[in-house]
C-alpha cells in the first residue's frame, strides 16, 4: 500500500548460541542472533530480507536486498535495496547500498559506496528520527 514493497517473510533463524563456520546462502528472510564465520548471501535476483540482531556477529561478506543490522559485522556489506543500521550496529568494512537509513549510535569503519542506477541518480539517504 502507498508504494511500499512487501517484505519477504523471515523463514529461517540462526539462534543465540549457534555458531556456523562456512558460507550461508538463503532465500526470502533470515534472522541471525548467533555467530557466523563465513559469507552470508541471499539468493541473487530474488527479494530478500536479512536481520542481524544485537546479539549477532558475522565475520565475512554480507549480501542481500534489504539488510537490517543491530549487531556486529566484520566484513563488507552489500544492500541492493535498503540498508538499515540500528543504534547498536557496528560494521568494520565497506558498505555498498542503494538506500541507507542510519540511526544515531551506529558506526561504520569503512567506505560508504552508493549504488546508482544511472550517472545522474543519487542514492536515497534518510536520517532516522531521534526518539524522545
Short mmCIF file of N, CA, C and O in Angstrom, two decimals:
data_model
loop_
_atom_site.label_atom_id
_atom_site.label_comp_id
_atom_site.label_asym_id
_atom_site.label_seq_id
_atom_site.Cartn_x
_atom_site.Cartn_y
_atom_site.Cartn_z
N UNK A 1 0.85 -1.17 0.00
CA UNK A 1 0.00 0.00 0.00
C UNK A 1 0.89 1.24 0.00
O UNK A 1 1.91 1.28 0.67
N UNK A 2 0.51 2.27 -0.72
CA UNK A 2 1.22 3.53 -0.80
C UNK A 2 2.63 3.37 -1.32
O UNK A 2 3.55 4.02 -0.85
N UNK A 3 2.86 2.45 -2.25
CA UNK A 3 4.15 2.33 -2.91
C UNK A 3 5.21 1.54 -2.15
O UNK A 3 6.31 1.42 -2.62
N UNK A 4 4.91 1.03 -0.97
CA UNK A 4 5.90 0.24 -0.25
C UNK A 4 5.90 -1.19 -0.76
O UNK A 4 4.84 -1.77 -0.97
N UNK A 5 7.08 -1.74 -0.94
CA UNK A 5 7.19 -3.12 -1.37
C UNK A 5 6.95 -4.04 -0.18
O UNK A 5 7.37 -3.77 0.93
N UNK A 6 6.29 -5.16 -0.44
CA UNK A 6 6.07 -6.15 0.60
C UNK A 6 7.37 -6.88 0.88
O UNK A 6 8.07 -7.29 -0.04
N UNK A 7 7.70 -7.00 2.16
CA UNK A 7 8.93 -7.68 2.56
C UNK A 7 8.76 -9.19 2.50
O UNK A 7 7.69 -9.70 2.84
N UNK A 8 9.79 -9.92 2.11
CA UNK A 8 9.70 -11.38 2.17
C UNK A 8 9.63 -11.83 3.63
O UNK A 8 10.18 -11.16 4.51
N UNK A 9 8.96 -12.94 3.90
CA UNK A 9 8.84 -13.40 5.28
C UNK A 9 10.16 -13.97 5.79
O UNK A 9 10.95 -14.53 5.02
N UNK A 10 10.39 -13.82 7.09
CA UNK A 10 11.56 -14.45 7.70
C UNK A 10 11.21 -15.90 7.97
O UNK A 10 10.35 -16.20 8.77
N UNK A 11 11.88 -16.78 7.24
CA UNK A 11 11.60 -18.21 7.32
C UNK A 11 12.68 -18.98 8.05
O UNK A 11 12.50 -20.15 8.37
N UNK A 12 13.83 -18.35 8.29
CA UNK A 12 14.95 -19.05 8.91
C UNK A 12 15.52 -18.22 10.05
O UNK A 12 15.50 -16.99 10.01
N UNK A 13 16.07 -18.92 11.05
CA UNK A 13 16.66 -18.28 12.23
C UNK A 13 17.94 -19.00 12.59
O UNK A 13 17.98 -20.22 12.66
N UNK A 14 18.98 -18.21 12.83
CA UNK A 14 20.22 -18.74 13.41
C UNK A 14 20.22 -18.19 14.82
O UNK A 14 20.45 -17.00 15.04
N UNK A 15 19.92 -19.05 15.78
CA UNK A 15 19.63 -18.62 17.15
C UNK A 15 20.88 -18.31 17.96
O UNK A 15 21.99 -18.72 17.61
N UNK A 16 20.66 -17.59 19.06
CA UNK A 16 21.72 -17.33 20.03
C UNK A 16 22.30 -18.66 20.48
O UNK A 16 21.56 -19.62 20.73
N UNK A 17 23.61 -18.74 20.58
CA UNK A 17 24.27 -19.98 20.98
C UNK A 17 24.65 -20.86 19.79
O UNK A 17 25.34 -21.85 19.95
N UNK A 18 24.21 -20.49 18.60
CA UNK A 18 24.55 -21.24 17.39
C UNK A 18 25.71 -20.56 16.70
O UNK A 18 25.72 -19.34 16.52
N UNK A 19 26.71 -21.34 16.30
CA UNK A 19 27.86 -20.82 15.57
C UNK A 19 28.00 -21.60 14.28
O UNK A 19 28.06 -22.83 14.30
N UNK A 20 28.04 -20.88 13.16
CA UNK A 20 28.20 -21.50 11.86
C UNK A 20 29.54 -21.08 11.29
O UNK A 20 29.86 -19.88 11.28
N UNK A 21 30.31 -22.06 10.81
CA UNK A 21 31.59 -21.79 10.15
C UNK A 21 31.46 -22.27 8.72
O UNK A 21 31.39 -23.46 8.47
N UNK A 22 31.39 -21.32 7.81
CA UNK A 22 31.19 -21.63 6.40
C UNK A 22 30.20 -20.65 5.81
O UNK A 22 29.54 -19.88 6.52
N UNK A 23 30.07 -20.67 4.50
CA UNK A 23 29.18 -19.74 3.82
C UNK A 23 27.72 -20.15 3.98
O UNK A 23 27.41 -21.35 4.05
N UNK A 24 26.85 -19.15 4.06
CA UNK A 24 25.41 -19.38 4.19
C UNK A 24 24.71 -18.70 3.02
O UNK A 24 24.93 -17.52 2.76
N UNK A 25 23.89 -19.46 2.29
CA UNK A 25 23.08 -18.94 1.19
C UNK A 25 21.62 -19.13 1.58
O UNK A 25 21.23 -20.23 1.96
N UNK A 26 20.82 -18.04 1.52
CA UNK A 26 19.42 -18.15 1.94
C UNK A 26 18.49 -17.50 0.93
O UNK A 26 18.90 -16.72 0.09
N UNK A 27 17.21 -17.85 1.02
CA UNK A 27 16.16 -17.22 0.23
C UNK A 27 15.15 -16.61 1.18
O UNK A 27 15.10 -16.96 2.37
N UNK A 28 14.35 -15.69 0.69
CA UNK A 28 13.33 -14.98 1.47
C UNK A 28 13.97 -14.22 2.61
O UNK A 28 14.81 -13.38 2.38
N UNK A 29 13.62 -14.54 3.86
CA UNK A 29 14.12 -13.80 5.01
C UNK A 29 14.91 -14.68 5.97
O UNK A 29 14.62 -15.86 6.14
N UNK A 30 15.92 -14.07 6.60
CA UNK A 30 16.76 -14.76 7.58
C UNK A 30 17.04 -13.81 8.72
O UNK A 30 17.36 -12.63 8.50
N UNK A 31 16.91 -14.32 9.95
CA UNK A 31 17.29 -13.56 11.15
C UNK A 31 18.47 -14.27 11.78
O UNK A 31 18.45 -15.47 11.99
N UNK A 32 19.52 -13.49 12.10
CA UNK A 32 20.72 -14.04 12.72
C UNK A 32 20.83 -13.47 14.13
O UNK A 32 20.91 -12.26 14.32
N UNK A 33 20.81 -14.36 15.12
CA UNK A 33 21.05 -13.99 16.51
C UNK A 33 22.35 -14.61 17.01
O UNK A 33 22.84 -14.25 18.06
N UNK A 34 22.90 -15.55 16.25
CA UNK A 34 24.11 -16.27 16.64
C UNK A 34 25.35 -15.71 15.96
O UNK A 34 25.42 -14.52 15.63
N UNK A 35 26.32 -16.58 15.73
CA UNK A 35 27.62 -16.20 15.17
C UNK A 35 27.82 -16.91 13.83
O UNK A 35 27.57 -18.11 13.73
N UNK A 36 28.31 -16.16 12.84
CA UNK A 36 28.63 -16.75 11.54
C UNK A 36 30.04 -16.32 11.17
O UNK A 36 30.37 -15.15 11.22
N UNK A 37 30.88 -17.31 10.83
CA UNK A 37 32.20 -17.05 10.29
C UNK A 37 32.17 -17.59 8.86
O UNK A 37 32.24 -18.79 8.64
N UNK A 38 31.98 -16.69 7.92
CA UNK A 38 31.82 -17.05 6.51
C UNK A 38 30.93 -16.03 5.85
O UNK A 38 30.37 -15.15 6.51
N UNK A 39 30.77 -16.14 4.56
CA UNK A 39 29.95 -15.19 3.81
C UNK A 39 28.47 -15.52 3.99
O UNK A 39 28.09 -16.68 4.06
N UNK A 40 27.66 -14.47 4.04
CA UNK A 40 26.22 -14.61 4.25
C UNK A 40 25.53 -13.92 3.07
O UNK A 40 25.52 -12.70 2.98
N UNK A 41 24.99 -14.72 2.14
CA UNK A 41 24.43 -14.18 0.90
C UNK A 41 22.99 -14.61 0.72
O UNK A 41 22.65 -15.77 0.95
N UNK A 42 22.17 -13.67 0.25
CA UNK A 42 20.82 -14.01 -0.20
C UNK A 42 20.90 -14.50 -1.63
O UNK A 42 21.84 -14.16 -2.38
N UNK A 43 19.92 -15.30 -2.01
CA UNK A 43 19.83 -15.77 -3.40
C UNK A 43 19.75 -14.55 -4.31
O UNK A 43 18.92 -13.67 -4.09
N UNK A 44 20.61 -14.43 -5.32
CA UNK A 44 20.58 -13.24 -6.18
C UNK A 44 19.28 -13.14 -6.98
O UNK A 44 18.65 -14.15 -7.28
N UNK A 45 18.91 -11.90 -7.32
CA UNK A 45 17.76 -11.60 -8.18
C UNK A 45 16.41 -11.98 -7.56
O UNK A 45 15.41 -12.03 -8.27
N UNK A 46 16.37 -12.27 -6.26
CA UNK A 46 15.13 -12.61 -5.57
C UNK A 46 15.00 -11.66 -4.38
O UNK A 46 15.99 -11.43 -3.69
N UNK A 47 13.81 -11.09 -4.12
CA UNK A 47 13.67 -10.21 -2.95
C UNK A 47 14.09 -10.94 -1.67
O UNK A 47 13.76 -12.10 -1.47
N UNK A 48 14.85 -10.23 -0.82
CA UNK A 48 15.35 -10.87 0.40
C UNK A 48 15.40 -9.87 1.54
O UNK A 48 15.53 -8.67 1.33
N UNK A 49 15.31 -10.41 2.75
CA UNK A 49 15.39 -9.63 3.98
C UNK A 49 16.36 -10.34 4.91
O UNK A 49 16.22 -11.54 5.16
N UNK A 50 17.33 -9.60 5.43
CA UNK A 50 18.30 -10.14 6.37
C UNK A 50 18.31 -9.25 7.61
O UNK A 50 18.49 -8.05 7.50
N UNK A 51 18.12 -9.87 8.77
CA UNK A 51 18.16 -9.15 10.04
C UNK A 51 19.32 -9.71 10.86
O UNK A 51 19.36 -10.91 11.13
N UNK A 52 20.26 -8.85 11.23
CA UNK A 52 21.38 -9.23 12.09
C UNK A 52 21.14 -8.52 13.41
O UNK A 52 21.25 -7.31 13.50
N UNK A 53 20.77 -9.31 14.43
CA UNK A 53 20.32 -8.72 15.70
C UNK A 53 21.49 -8.24 16.55
O UNK A 53 22.66 -8.48 16.25
N UNK A 54 21.13 -7.59 17.64
CA UNK A 54 22.11 -7.03 18.58
C UNK A 54 23.06 -8.10 19.11
O UNK A 54 24.23 -7.83 19.38
N UNK A 55 22.59 -9.32 19.25
CA UNK A 55 23.41 -10.41 19.80
C UNK A 55 24.32 -11.07 18.77
O UNK A 55 25.18 -11.86 19.12
N UNK A 56 24.15 -10.74 17.50
CA UNK A 56 24.82 -11.46 16.42
C UNK A 56 26.16 -10.85 16.03
O UNK A 56 26.38 -9.65 16.16
N UNK A 57 27.05 -11.73 15.53
CA UNK A 57 28.31 -11.31 14.93
C UNK A 57 28.49 -12.10 13.64
O UNK A 57 28.34 -13.32 13.62
N UNK A 58 28.79 -11.38 12.56
CA UNK A 58 29.08 -12.01 11.27
C UNK A 58 30.48 -11.60 10.87
O UNK A 58 30.80 -10.41 10.80
N UNK A 59 31.34 -12.59 10.61
CA UNK A 59 32.69 -12.36 10.13
C UNK A 59 32.76 -12.85 8.69
O UNK A 59 32.94 -14.04 8.45
N UNK A 60 32.55 -11.93 7.75
CA UNK A 60 32.53 -12.29 6.34
C UNK A 60 31.67 -11.30 5.59
O UNK A 60 31.13 -10.35 6.16
N UNK A 61 31.52 -11.53 4.30
CA UNK A 61 30.74 -10.63 3.45
C UNK A 61 29.25 -10.88 3.66
O UNK A 61 28.80 -12.01 3.74
N UNK A 62 28.49 -9.78 3.72
CA UNK A 62 27.03 -9.83 3.85
C UNK A 62 26.44 -9.24 2.58
O UNK A 62 26.83 -8.15 2.16
N UNK A 63 25.48 -9.97 1.96
CA UNK A 63 24.90 -9.52 0.69
C UNK A 63 23.43 -9.92 0.64
O UNK A 63 23.11 -11.11 0.68
N UNK A 64 22.53 -8.91 0.58
CA UNK A 64 21.09 -9.17 0.49
C UNK A 64 20.39 -7.92 -0.05
O UNK A 64 21.01 -6.86 -0.17
N UNK A 65 19.09 -8.05 -0.32
CA UNK A 65 18.33 -6.91 -0.80
C UNK A 65 18.09 -5.89 0.29
O UNK A 65 18.58 -4.76 0.23
N UNK A 66 17.35 -6.26 1.32
CA UNK A 66 17.04 -5.38 2.46
C UNK A 66 17.80 -5.94 3.66
O UNK A 66 17.58 -7.07 4.07
N UNK A 67 18.71 -5.15 4.21
CA UNK A 67 19.56 -5.59 5.31
C UNK A 67 19.30 -4.68 6.52
O UNK A 67 19.38 -3.46 6.39
N UNK A 68 19.00 -5.29 7.65
CA UNK A 68 18.82 -4.56 8.91
C UNK A 68 19.89 -5.07 9.87
O UNK A 68 19.95 -6.27 10.14
N UNK A 69 20.72 -4.16 10.38
CA UNK A 69 21.82 -4.57 11.27
C UNK A 69 21.70 -3.83 12.59
O UNK A 69 21.56 -2.61 12.63
N UNK A 70 21.77 -4.61 13.68
CA UNK A 70 21.86 -4.04 15.02
C UNK A 70 22.98 -4.75 15.80
O UNK A 70 23.12 -4.55 16.99
N UNK A 71 23.73 -5.58 15.13
CA UNK A 71 24.84 -6.32 15.73
C UNK A 71 26.15 -5.92 15.09
O UNK A 71 26.31 -4.81 14.61
N UNK A 72 27.09 -6.88 15.05
CA UNK A 72 28.43 -6.59 14.55
C UNK A 72 28.70 -7.36 13.26
O UNK A 72 28.41 -8.56 13.16
N UNK A 73 29.24 -6.64 12.26
CA UNK A 73 29.66 -7.26 11.01
C UNK A 73 31.11 -6.88 10.77
O UNK A 73 31.47 -5.71 10.77
N UNK A 74 31.95 -7.90 10.59
CA UNK A 74 33.36 -7.70 10.29
C UNK A 74 33.57 -8.17 8.85
O UNK A 74 33.85 -9.34 8.60
N UNK A 75 33.36 -7.25 7.92
CA UNK A 75 33.46 -7.56 6.50
C UNK A 75 32.58 -6.62 5.72
O UNK A 75 31.82 -5.84 6.29
N UNK A 76 32.65 -6.68 4.40
CA UNK A 76 31.86 -5.77 3.57
C UNK A 76 30.37 -6.11 3.59
O UNK A 76 29.99 -7.27 3.76
N UNK A 77 29.54 -5.08 3.43
CA UNK A 77 28.09 -5.24 3.42
C UNK A 77 27.55 -4.69 2.11
O UNK A 77 27.90 -3.58 1.71
N UNK A 78 26.71 -5.48 1.43
CA UNK A 78 26.05 -5.07 0.19
C UNK A 78 24.54 -5.15 0.41
O UNK A 78 24.02 -6.22 0.73
N UNK A 79 23.85 -4.03 0.26
CA UNK A 79 22.40 -3.99 0.33
C UNK A 79 21.90 -3.46 -1.01
O UNK A 79 22.03 -2.27 -1.29
N UNK A 80 21.33 -4.33 -1.82
CA UNK A 80 20.93 -3.92 -3.17
C UNK A 80 19.66 -3.08 -3.17
O UNK A 80 19.35 -2.45 -4.17
N UNK A 81 18.93 -3.06 -2.07
CA UNK A 81 17.74 -2.21 -1.95
C UNK A 81 17.90 -1.20 -0.82
O UNK A 81 18.05 -0.03 -1.05
N UNK A 82 17.84 -1.67 0.43
CA UNK A 82 17.84 -0.78 1.59
C UNK A 82 18.73 -1.36 2.68
O UNK A 82 18.65 -2.54 2.98
N UNK A 83 19.54 -0.50 3.28
CA UNK A 83 20.35 -0.86 4.44
C UNK A 83 19.88 -0.03 5.61
O UNK A 83 19.89 1.19 5.55
N UNK A 84 19.44 -0.71 6.68
CA UNK A 84 19.01 -0.03 7.91
C UNK A 84 20.03 -0.36 8.99
O UNK A 84 20.24 -1.52 9.32
N UNK A 85 20.63 0.67 9.55
CA UNK A 85 21.59 0.49 10.63
C UNK A 85 20.95 0.97 11.93
O UNK A 85 20.70 2.16 12.10
N UNK A 86 20.68 0.04 12.82
CA UNK A 86 20.07 0.33 14.10
C UNK A 86 21.13 0.90 15.05
O UNK A 86 22.33 0.84 14.76
N UNK A 87 20.74 1.43 16.22
CA UNK A 87 21.69 2.12 17.10
C UNK A 87 22.92 1.33 17.54
O UNK A 87 23.97 1.90 17.77
N UNK A 88 22.82 0.00 17.66
CA UNK A 88 23.97 -0.78 18.13
C UNK A 88 24.73 -1.46 17.00
O UNK A 88 25.56 -2.33 17.24
N UNK A 89 24.48 -1.05 15.77
CA UNK A 89 25.18 -1.63 14.61
C UNK A 89 26.64 -1.21 14.62
O UNK A 89 26.97 -0.05 14.86
N UNK A 90 27.52 -2.18 14.37
CA UNK A 90 28.96 -1.95 14.27
C UNK A 90 29.45 -2.68 13.04
O UNK A 90 29.42 -3.89 12.97
N UNK A 91 29.91 -1.91 12.05
CA UNK A 91 30.40 -2.51 10.81
C UNK A 91 31.85 -2.11 10.62
O UNK A 91 32.20 -0.93 10.70
N UNK A 92 32.70 -3.12 10.38
CA UNK A 92 34.10 -2.89 10.02
C UNK A 92 34.26 -3.44 8.61
O UNK A 92 34.37 -4.64 8.42
N UNK A 93 34.19 -2.55 7.64
CA UNK A 93 34.26 -2.95 6.24
C UNK A 93 33.50 -1.95 5.40
O UNK A 93 32.74 -1.13 5.91
N UNK A 94 33.68 -2.02 4.10
CA UNK A 94 32.99 -1.12 3.19
C UNK A 94 31.51 -1.47 3.10
O UNK A 94 31.14 -2.64 3.21
N UNK A 95 30.69 -0.45 2.90
CA UNK A 95 29.24 -0.61 2.84
C UNK A 95 28.75 -0.11 1.49
O UNK A 95 28.96 1.05 1.15
N UNK A 96 28.09 -0.98 0.74
CA UNK A 96 27.52 -0.63 -0.55
C UNK A 96 26.01 -0.73 -0.43
O UNK A 96 25.50 -1.73 0.05
N UNK A 97 25.29 0.30 -0.87
CA UNK A 97 23.84 0.38 -0.63
C UNK A 97 23.15 1.14 -1.76
O UNK A 97 23.76 1.95 -2.45
N UNK A 98 21.85 0.89 -1.92
CA UNK A 98 21.04 1.71 -2.82
C UNK A 98 20.37 2.81 -2.01
O UNK A 98 20.33 3.95 -2.43
N UNK A 99 19.83 2.48 -0.83
CA UNK A 99 19.25 3.47 0.09
C UNK A 99 19.75 3.13 1.49
O UNK A 99 19.94 1.96 1.82
N UNK A 100 19.98 4.16 2.30
CA UNK A 100 20.59 3.97 3.62
C UNK A 100 19.79 4.71 4.68
O UNK A 100 19.45 5.87 4.49
N UNK A 101 19.49 4.00 5.77
CA UNK A 101 18.86 4.60 6.95
C UNK A 101 19.76 4.26 8.13
O UNK A 101 19.99 3.10 8.42
N UNK A 102 20.28 5.29 8.79
CA UNK A 102 21.25 5.08 9.86
C UNK A 102 20.79 5.79 11.13
O UNK A 102 20.57 6.99 11.11
N UNK A 103 20.66 5.03 12.21
CA UNK A 103 20.24 5.59 13.49
C UNK A 103 21.46 6.10 14.26
O UNK A 103 22.58 5.62 14.08
N UNK A 104 21.20 7.05 15.14
CA UNK A 104 22.25 7.59 15.99
C UNK A 104 22.85 6.47 16.83
O UNK A 104 22.13 5.69 17.43
N UNK A 105 24.17 6.40 16.87
CA UNK A 105 24.88 5.37 17.63
C UNK A 105 25.50 4.30 16.75
O UNK A 105 26.45 3.65 17.15
N UNK A 106 24.97 4.08 15.56
CA UNK A 106 25.54 3.09 14.64
C UNK A 106 26.89 3.59 14.15
O UNK A 106 27.09 4.79 13.97
N UNK A 107 27.84 2.65 13.93
CA UNK A 107 29.16 3.05 13.45
C UNK A 107 29.58 2.20 12.25
O UNK A 107 29.24 1.02 12.16
N UNK A 108 30.32 2.84 11.35
CA UNK A 108 30.89 2.17 10.18
C UNK A 108 32.36 2.55 10.12
O UNK A 108 32.70 3.72 10.11
N UNK A 109 33.24 1.55 10.09
CA UNK A 109 34.66 1.77 9.87
C UNK A 109 34.96 1.24 8.48
O UNK A 109 35.27 0.07 8.30
N UNK A 110 34.79 2.09 7.49
CA UNK A 110 34.96 1.70 6.10
C UNK A 110 34.35 2.77 5.22
O UNK A 110 33.89 3.81 5.69
N UNK A 111 34.32 2.51 3.94
CA UNK A 111 33.79 3.47 2.98
C UNK A 111 32.30 3.24 2.75
O UNK A 111 31.82 2.11 2.79
N UNK A 112 31.57 4.33 2.49
CA UNK A 112 30.18 4.27 2.05
C UNK A 112 30.18 4.36 0.53
O UNK A 112 30.68 5.33 -0.04
N UNK A 113 29.65 3.34 -0.13
CA UNK A 113 29.68 3.27 -1.59
C UNK A 113 28.26 3.12 -2.12
O UNK A 113 27.69 2.03 -2.09
N UNK A 114 27.66 4.21 -2.60
CA UNK A 114 26.28 4.12 -3.09
C UNK A 114 26.17 3.40 -4.42
O UNK A 114 27.05 3.52 -5.27
N UNK A 115 25.10 2.62 -4.56
CA UNK A 115 24.77 2.01 -5.85
C UNK A 115 23.89 3.00 -6.59
O UNK A 115 22.86 3.41 -6.07
N UNK A 116 24.27 3.39 -7.77
CA UNK A 116 23.46 4.31 -8.56
C UNK A 116 23.07 3.63 -9.85
O UNK A 116 23.89 2.96 -10.48
N UNK A 117 21.80 3.80 -10.24
CA UNK A 117 21.32 3.16 -11.46
C UNK A 117 21.79 3.88 -12.70
O UNK A 117 22.03 3.28 -13.72
N UNK A 118 21.89 5.18 -12.62
CA UNK A 118 22.33 5.97 -13.76
C UNK A 118 23.36 6.98 -13.31
O UNK A 118 23.60 7.16 -12.13
N UNK A 119 23.95 7.66 -14.25
CA UNK A 119 25.00 8.62 -13.94
C UNK A 119 24.50 9.74 -13.05
O UNK A 119 25.17 10.17 -12.13
N UNK A 120 23.27 10.22 -13.29
CA UNK A 120 22.74 11.34 -12.53
C UNK A 120 21.91 10.92 -11.33
O UNK A 120 21.40 11.77 -10.61
N UNK A 121 21.69 9.62 -11.13
CA UNK A 121 20.92 9.16 -9.97
C UNK A 121 21.73 9.32 -8.70
O UNK A 121 22.93 9.04 -8.68
N UNK A 122 21.07 9.76 -7.67
CA UNK A 122 21.72 9.87 -6.37
C UNK A 122 21.06 8.89 -5.42
O UNK A 122 19.84 8.69 -5.48
N UNK A 123 21.82 8.25 -4.53
CA UNK A 123 21.21 7.31 -3.60
C UNK A 123 20.33 8.04 -2.60
O UNK A 123 20.50 9.22 -2.32
N UNK A 124 19.38 7.31 -2.06
CA UNK A 124 18.48 7.86 -1.05
C UNK A 124 19.15 7.74 0.30
O UNK A 124 19.56 6.67 0.72
N UNK A 125 19.27 8.86 1.00
CA UNK A 125 19.78 8.87 2.36
C UNK A 125 18.67 9.36 3.26
O UNK A 125 18.02 10.36 2.96
N UNK A 126 18.43 8.67 4.36
CA UNK A 126 17.36 9.05 5.26
C UNK A 126 17.93 9.05 6.67
O UNK A 126 18.49 8.06 7.12
N UNK A 127 17.80 10.18 7.35
CA UNK A 127 18.23 10.25 8.74
C UNK A 127 17.09 9.77 9.61
O UNK A 127 15.96 10.22 9.49
N UNK A 128 17.40 8.85 10.50
CA UNK A 128 16.38 8.34 11.41
C UNK A 128 16.06 9.41 12.45
O UNK A 128 16.94 10.10 12.93
N UNK A 129 14.79 9.51 12.80
CA UNK A 129 14.37 10.48 13.81
C UNK A 129 14.85 10.03 15.17
O UNK A 129 14.85 8.83 15.48
N UNK A 130 15.24 10.98 15.99
CA UNK A 130 15.66 10.66 17.34
C UNK A 130 14.42 10.51 18.21
O UNK A 130 13.58 11.39 18.27
N UNK A 131 14.29 9.34 18.83
CA UNK A 131 13.14 9.09 19.71
C UNK A 131 13.30 9.89 20.98
O UNK A 131 14.35 9.96 21.58
N UNK A 132 12.23 10.53 21.39
CA UNK A 132 12.31 11.32 22.62
C UNK A 132 11.43 10.74 23.69
O UNK A 132 10.68 9.89 23.53
#
